[in-house]
PDB file of C-alpha atoms in Angstrom:
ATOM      1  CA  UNK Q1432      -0.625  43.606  46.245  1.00  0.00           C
ATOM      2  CA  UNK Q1433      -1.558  39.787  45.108  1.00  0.00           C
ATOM      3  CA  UNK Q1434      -2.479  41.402  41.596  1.00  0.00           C
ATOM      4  CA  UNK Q1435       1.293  42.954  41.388  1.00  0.00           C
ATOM      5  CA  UNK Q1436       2.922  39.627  42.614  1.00  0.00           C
ATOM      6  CA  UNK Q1437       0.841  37.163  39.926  1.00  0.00           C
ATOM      7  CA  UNK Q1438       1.562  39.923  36.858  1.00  0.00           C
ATOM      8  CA  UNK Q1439       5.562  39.682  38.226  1.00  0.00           C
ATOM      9  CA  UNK Q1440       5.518  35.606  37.886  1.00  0.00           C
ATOM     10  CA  UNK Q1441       3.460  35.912  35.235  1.00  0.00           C
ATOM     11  CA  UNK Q1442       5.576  37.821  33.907  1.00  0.00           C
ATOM     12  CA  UNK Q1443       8.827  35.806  34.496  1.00  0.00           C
ATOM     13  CA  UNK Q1444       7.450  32.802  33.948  1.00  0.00           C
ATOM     14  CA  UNK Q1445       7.041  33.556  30.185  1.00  0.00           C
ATOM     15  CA  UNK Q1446      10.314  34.986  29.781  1.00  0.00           C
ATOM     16  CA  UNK Q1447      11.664  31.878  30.841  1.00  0.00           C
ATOM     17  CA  UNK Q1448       9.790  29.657  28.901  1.00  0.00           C
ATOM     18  CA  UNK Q1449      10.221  31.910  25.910  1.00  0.00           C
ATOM     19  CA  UNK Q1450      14.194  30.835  26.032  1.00  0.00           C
ATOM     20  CA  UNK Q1451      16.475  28.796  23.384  1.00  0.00           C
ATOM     21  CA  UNK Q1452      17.867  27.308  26.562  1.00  0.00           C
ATOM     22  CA  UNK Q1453      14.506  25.865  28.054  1.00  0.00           C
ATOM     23  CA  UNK Q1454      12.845  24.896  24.630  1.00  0.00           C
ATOM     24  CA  UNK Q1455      15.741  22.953  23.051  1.00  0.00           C
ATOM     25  CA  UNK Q1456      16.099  21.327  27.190  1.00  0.00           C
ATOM     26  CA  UNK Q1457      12.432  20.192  26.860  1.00  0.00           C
ATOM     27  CA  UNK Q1458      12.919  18.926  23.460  1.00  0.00           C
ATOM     28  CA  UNK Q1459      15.857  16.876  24.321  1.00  0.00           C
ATOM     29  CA  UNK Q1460      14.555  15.609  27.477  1.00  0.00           C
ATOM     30  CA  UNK Q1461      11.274  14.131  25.382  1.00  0.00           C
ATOM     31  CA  UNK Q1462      13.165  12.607  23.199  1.00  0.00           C
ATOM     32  CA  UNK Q1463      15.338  10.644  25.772  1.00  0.00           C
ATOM     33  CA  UNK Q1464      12.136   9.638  27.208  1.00  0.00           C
ATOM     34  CA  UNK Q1465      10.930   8.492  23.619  1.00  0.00           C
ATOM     35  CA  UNK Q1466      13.523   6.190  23.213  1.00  0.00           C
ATOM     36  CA  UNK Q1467      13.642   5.209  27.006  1.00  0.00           C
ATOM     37  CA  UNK Q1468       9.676   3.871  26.554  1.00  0.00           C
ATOM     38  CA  UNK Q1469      10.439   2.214  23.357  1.00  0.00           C
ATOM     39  CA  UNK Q1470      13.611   0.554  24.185  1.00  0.00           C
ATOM     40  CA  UNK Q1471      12.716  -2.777  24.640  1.00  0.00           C
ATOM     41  CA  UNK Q1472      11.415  -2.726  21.232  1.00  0.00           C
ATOM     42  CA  UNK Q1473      14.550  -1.575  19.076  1.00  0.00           C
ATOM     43  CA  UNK Q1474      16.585  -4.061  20.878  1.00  0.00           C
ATOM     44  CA  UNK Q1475      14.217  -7.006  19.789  1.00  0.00           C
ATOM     45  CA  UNK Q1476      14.726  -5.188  16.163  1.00  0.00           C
ATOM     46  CA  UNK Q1477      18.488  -5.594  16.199  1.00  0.00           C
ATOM     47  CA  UNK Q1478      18.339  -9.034  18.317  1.00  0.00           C
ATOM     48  CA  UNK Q1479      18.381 -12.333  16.567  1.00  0.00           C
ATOM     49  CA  UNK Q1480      16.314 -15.483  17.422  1.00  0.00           C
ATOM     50  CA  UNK Q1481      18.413 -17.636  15.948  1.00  0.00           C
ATOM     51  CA  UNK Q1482      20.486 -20.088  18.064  1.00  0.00           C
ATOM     52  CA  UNK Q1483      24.218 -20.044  17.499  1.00  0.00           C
ATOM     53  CA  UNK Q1484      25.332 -22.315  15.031  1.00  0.00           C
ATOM     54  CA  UNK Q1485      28.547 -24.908  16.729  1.00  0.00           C
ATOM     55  CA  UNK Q1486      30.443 -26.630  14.829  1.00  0.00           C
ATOM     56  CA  UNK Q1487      31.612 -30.199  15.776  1.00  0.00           C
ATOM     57  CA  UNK Q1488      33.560 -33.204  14.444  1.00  0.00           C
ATOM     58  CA  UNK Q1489      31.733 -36.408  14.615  1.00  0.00           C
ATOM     59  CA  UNK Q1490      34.310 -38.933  16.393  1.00  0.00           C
ATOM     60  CA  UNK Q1491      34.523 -42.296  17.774  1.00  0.00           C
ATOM     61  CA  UNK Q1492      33.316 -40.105  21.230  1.00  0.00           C
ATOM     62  CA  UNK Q1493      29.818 -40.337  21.646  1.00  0.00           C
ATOM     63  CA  UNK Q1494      29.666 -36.320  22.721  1.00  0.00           C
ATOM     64  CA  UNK Q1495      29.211 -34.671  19.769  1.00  0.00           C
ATOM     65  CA  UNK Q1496      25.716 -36.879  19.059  1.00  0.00           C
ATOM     66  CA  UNK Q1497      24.808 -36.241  22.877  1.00  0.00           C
ATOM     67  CA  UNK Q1498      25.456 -32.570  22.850  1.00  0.00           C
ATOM     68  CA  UNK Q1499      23.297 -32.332  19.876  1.00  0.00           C
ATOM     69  CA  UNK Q1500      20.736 -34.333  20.809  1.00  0.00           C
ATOM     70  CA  UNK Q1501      20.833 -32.418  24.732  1.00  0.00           C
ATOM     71  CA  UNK Q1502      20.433 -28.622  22.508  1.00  0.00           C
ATOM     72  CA  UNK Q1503      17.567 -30.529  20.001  1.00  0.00           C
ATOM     73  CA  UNK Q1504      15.597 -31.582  23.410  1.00  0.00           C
ATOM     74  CA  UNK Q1505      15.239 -28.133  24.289  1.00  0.00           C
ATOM     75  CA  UNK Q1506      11.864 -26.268  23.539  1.00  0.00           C
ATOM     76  CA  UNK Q1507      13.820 -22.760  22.371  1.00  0.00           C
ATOM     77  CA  UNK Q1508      17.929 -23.525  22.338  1.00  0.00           C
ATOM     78  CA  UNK Q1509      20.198 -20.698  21.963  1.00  0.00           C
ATOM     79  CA  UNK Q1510      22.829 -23.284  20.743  1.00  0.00           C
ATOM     80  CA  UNK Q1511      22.290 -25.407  17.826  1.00  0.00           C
ATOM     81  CA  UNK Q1512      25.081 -28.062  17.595  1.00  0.00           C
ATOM     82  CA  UNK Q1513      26.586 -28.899  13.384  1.00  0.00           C
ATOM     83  CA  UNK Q1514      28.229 -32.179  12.793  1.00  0.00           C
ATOM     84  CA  UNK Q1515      30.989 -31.979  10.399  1.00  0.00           C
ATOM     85  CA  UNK Q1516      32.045 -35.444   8.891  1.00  0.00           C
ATOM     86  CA  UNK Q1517      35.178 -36.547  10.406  1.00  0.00           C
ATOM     87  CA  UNK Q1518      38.060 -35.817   8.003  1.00  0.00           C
ATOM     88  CA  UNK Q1519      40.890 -38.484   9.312  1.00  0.00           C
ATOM     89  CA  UNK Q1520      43.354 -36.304  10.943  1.00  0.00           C
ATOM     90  CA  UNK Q1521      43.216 -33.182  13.286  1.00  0.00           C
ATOM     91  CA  UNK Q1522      44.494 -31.034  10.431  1.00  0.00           C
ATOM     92  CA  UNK Q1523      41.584 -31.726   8.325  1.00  0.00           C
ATOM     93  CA  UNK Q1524      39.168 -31.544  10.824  1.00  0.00           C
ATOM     94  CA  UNK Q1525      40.593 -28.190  11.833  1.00  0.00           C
ATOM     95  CA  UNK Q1526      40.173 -26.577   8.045  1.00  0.00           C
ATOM     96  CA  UNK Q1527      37.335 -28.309   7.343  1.00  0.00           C
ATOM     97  CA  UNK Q1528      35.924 -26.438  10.820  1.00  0.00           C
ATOM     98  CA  UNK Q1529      37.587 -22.969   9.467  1.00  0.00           C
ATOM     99  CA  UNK Q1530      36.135 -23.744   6.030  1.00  0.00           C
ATOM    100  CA  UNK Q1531      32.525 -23.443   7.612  1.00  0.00           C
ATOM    101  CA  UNK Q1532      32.956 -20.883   9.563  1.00  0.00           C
ATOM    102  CA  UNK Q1533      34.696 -18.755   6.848  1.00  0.00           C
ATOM    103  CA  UNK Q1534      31.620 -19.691   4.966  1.00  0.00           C
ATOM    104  CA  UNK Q1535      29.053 -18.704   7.286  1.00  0.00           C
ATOM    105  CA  UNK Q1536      27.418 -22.229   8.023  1.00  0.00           C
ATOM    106  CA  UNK Q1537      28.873 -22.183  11.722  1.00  0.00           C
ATOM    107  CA  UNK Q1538      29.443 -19.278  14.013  1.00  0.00           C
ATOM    108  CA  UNK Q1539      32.192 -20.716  16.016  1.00  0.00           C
ATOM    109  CA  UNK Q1540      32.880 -24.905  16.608  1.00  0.00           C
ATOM    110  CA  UNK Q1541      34.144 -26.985  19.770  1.00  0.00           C
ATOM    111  CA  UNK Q1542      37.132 -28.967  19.294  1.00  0.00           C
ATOM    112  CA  UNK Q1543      37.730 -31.963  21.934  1.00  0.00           C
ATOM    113  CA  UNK Q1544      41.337 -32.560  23.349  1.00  0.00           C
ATOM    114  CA  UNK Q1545      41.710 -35.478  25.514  1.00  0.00           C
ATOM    115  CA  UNK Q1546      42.668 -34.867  29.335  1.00  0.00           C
ATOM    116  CA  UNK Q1547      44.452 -37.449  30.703  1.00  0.00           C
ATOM    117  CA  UNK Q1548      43.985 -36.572  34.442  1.00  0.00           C
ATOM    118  CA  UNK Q1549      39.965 -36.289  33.863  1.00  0.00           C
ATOM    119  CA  UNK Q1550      38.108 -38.838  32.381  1.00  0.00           C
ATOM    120  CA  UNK Q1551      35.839 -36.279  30.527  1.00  0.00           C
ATOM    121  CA  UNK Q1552      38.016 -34.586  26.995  1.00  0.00           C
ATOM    122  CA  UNK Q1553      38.979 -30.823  27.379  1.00  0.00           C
ATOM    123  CA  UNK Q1554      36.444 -28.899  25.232  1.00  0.00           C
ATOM    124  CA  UNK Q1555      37.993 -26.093  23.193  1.00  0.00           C
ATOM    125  CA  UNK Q1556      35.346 -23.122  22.100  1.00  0.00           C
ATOM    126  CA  UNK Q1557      37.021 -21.144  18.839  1.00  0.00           C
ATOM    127  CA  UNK Q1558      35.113 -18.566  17.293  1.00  0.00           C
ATOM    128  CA  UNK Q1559      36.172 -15.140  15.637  1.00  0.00           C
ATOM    129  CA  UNK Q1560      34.103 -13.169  18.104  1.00  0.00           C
ATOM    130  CA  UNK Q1561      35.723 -12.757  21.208  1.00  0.00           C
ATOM    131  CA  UNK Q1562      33.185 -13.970  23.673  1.00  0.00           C
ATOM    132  CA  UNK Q1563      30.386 -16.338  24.124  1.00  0.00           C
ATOM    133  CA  UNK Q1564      27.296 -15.438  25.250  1.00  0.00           C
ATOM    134  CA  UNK Q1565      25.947 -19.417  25.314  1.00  0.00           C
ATOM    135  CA  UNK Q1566      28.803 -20.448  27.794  1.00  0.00           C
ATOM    136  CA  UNK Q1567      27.203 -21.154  30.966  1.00  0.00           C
ATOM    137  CA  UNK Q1568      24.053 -23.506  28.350  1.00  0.00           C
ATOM    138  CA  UNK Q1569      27.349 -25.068  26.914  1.00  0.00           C
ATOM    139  CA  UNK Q1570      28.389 -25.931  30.143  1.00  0.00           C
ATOM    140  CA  UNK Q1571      25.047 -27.437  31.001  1.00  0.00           C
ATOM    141  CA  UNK Q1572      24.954 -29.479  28.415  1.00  0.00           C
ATOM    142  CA  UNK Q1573      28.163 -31.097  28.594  1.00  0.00           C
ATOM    143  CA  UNK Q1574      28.055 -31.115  32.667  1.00  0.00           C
ATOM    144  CA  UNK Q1575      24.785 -32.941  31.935  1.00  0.00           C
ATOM    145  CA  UNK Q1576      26.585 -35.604  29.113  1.00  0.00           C
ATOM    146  CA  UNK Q1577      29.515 -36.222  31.592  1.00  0.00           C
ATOM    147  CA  UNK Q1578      27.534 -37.015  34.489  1.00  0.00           C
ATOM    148  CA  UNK Q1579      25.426 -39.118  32.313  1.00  0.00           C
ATOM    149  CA  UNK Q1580      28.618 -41.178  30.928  1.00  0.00           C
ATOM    150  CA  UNK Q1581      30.087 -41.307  34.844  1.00  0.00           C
ATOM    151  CA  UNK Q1582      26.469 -42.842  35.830  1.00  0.00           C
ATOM    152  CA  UNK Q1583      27.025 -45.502  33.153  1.00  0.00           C
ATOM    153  CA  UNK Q1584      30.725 -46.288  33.560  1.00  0.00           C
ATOM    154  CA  UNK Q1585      29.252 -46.971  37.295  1.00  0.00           C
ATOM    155  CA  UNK Q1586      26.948 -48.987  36.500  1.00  0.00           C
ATOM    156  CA  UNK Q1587      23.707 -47.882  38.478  1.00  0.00           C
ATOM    157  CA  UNK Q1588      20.630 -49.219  38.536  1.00  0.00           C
ATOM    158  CA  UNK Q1589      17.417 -47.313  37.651  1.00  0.00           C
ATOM    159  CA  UNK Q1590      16.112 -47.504  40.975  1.00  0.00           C
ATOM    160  CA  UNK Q1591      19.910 -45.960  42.266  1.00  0.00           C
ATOM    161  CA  UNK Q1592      20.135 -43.503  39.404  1.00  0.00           C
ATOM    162  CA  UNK Q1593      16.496 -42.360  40.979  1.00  0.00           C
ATOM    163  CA  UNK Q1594      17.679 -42.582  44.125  1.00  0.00           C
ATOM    164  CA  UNK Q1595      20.487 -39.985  43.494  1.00  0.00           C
ATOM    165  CA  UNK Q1596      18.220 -37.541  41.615  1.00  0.00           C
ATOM    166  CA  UNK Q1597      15.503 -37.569  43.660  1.00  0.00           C
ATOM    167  CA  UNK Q1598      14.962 -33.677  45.193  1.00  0.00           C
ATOM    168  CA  UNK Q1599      15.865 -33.034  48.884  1.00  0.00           C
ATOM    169  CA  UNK Q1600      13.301 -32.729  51.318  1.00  0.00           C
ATOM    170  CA  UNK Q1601      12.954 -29.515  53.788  1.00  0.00           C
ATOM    171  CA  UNK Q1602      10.368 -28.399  56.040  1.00  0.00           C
ATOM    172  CA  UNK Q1603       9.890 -25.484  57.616  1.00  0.00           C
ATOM    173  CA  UNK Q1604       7.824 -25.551  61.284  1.00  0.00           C
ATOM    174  CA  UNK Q1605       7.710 -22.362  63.092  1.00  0.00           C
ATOM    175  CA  UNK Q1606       8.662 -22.431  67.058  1.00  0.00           C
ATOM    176  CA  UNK Q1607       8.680 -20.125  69.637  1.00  0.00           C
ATOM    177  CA  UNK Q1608      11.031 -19.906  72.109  1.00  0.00           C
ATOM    178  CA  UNK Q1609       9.587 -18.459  75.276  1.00  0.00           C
ATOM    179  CA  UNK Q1610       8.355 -21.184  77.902  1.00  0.00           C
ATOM    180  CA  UNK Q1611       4.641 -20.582  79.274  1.00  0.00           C
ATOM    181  CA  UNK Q1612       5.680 -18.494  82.007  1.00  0.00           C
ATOM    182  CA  UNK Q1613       7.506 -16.212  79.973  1.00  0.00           C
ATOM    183  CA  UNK Q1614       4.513 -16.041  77.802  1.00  0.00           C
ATOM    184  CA  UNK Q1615       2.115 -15.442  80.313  1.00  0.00           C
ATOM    185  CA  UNK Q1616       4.130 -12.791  81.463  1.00  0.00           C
ATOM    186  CA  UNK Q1617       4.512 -10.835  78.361  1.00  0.00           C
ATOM    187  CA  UNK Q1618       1.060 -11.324  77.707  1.00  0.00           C
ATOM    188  CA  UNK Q1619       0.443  -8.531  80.054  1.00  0.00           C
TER     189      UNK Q1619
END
């Protein structure tokens, strides 16, 4: 009787296998794996290493040099700030900006508007991709500049200014909460 039963899966288990259905399953199934494995590697083919390109007018504001000189400290920036020459009005500056881009030497630029209720300018991002990967680096690096500025129009001190960036302290003790008798008790 165990003979009959293996030559019946036996038996089955060929015709199965044998199908269009399983074969082509198998084959499709592999080659989602394939491409699963090797994924990381044909993103990195289609990624690019190179940091944005920003445009910027060089003002009477300091922020422009700052900015570029915050993304330039950076061992591997994914933001690379361009000074364009000032131009005289914001007309010129504005095609001059467009000019770039439309030539390929900037991927988007950062124009400055000045906020009257904040003492730090509104910063306009204008590219012709619709989103911005960099943001939250951007913000960084100009949260870092206006701090920096705010610290100077203040007027700190060095040993203040390392008084206010020195890290918090926290310690952690362990404690229990049972008296002795309660421990003695549950010790039993």
């Amino acid at each position: 009787m165990n003979n009959n039963f293996m030559t019946v899966v036996g038996f089955t288990a060929r015709n199965r296998l044998r199908t269009k259905a399983f074969i082509i399953t198998t084959i499709v199934i592999a080659v989602i794996i394939c491409i699963a494995v090797n994924l990381p590697y044909l993103i990195s083919l289609f990624s690019n290493d190179e940091p944005e390109r920003i445009g910027m007018v060089e003002s009477e504001s300091v922020i422009p040099a700052k900015l570029q000189q915050f993304f330039k400290q950076m061992e591997s920036p994914s933001i690379e700030i361009v000074l364009v020459p000032d131009e005289g009005s914001a007309d010129a500056n504005e095609t001059a900006l467009k000019n770039k881009l439309d030539a390929g030497e900037i991927d988007a630029y950062l124009e400055l508007e000045e906020n009257e209720a904040a003492a730090f300018p509104k910063v306009i991002y204008k590219s012709e991709k619709s989103g911005f990967s960099n943001m939250m680096q951007l913000e960084q690096g100009l949260q870092a500049i206006k701090t920096e500025m705010a610290i100077q129009d203040l007027g700190l001190t060095a040993e203040q200014l390392a008084l206010l960036n020195a890290p918090v302290e926290l310690e952690t003790v362990q404690i229990s909460v049972k008296t002795g008798e309660d421990a003695a008790d549950s010790g039993q």
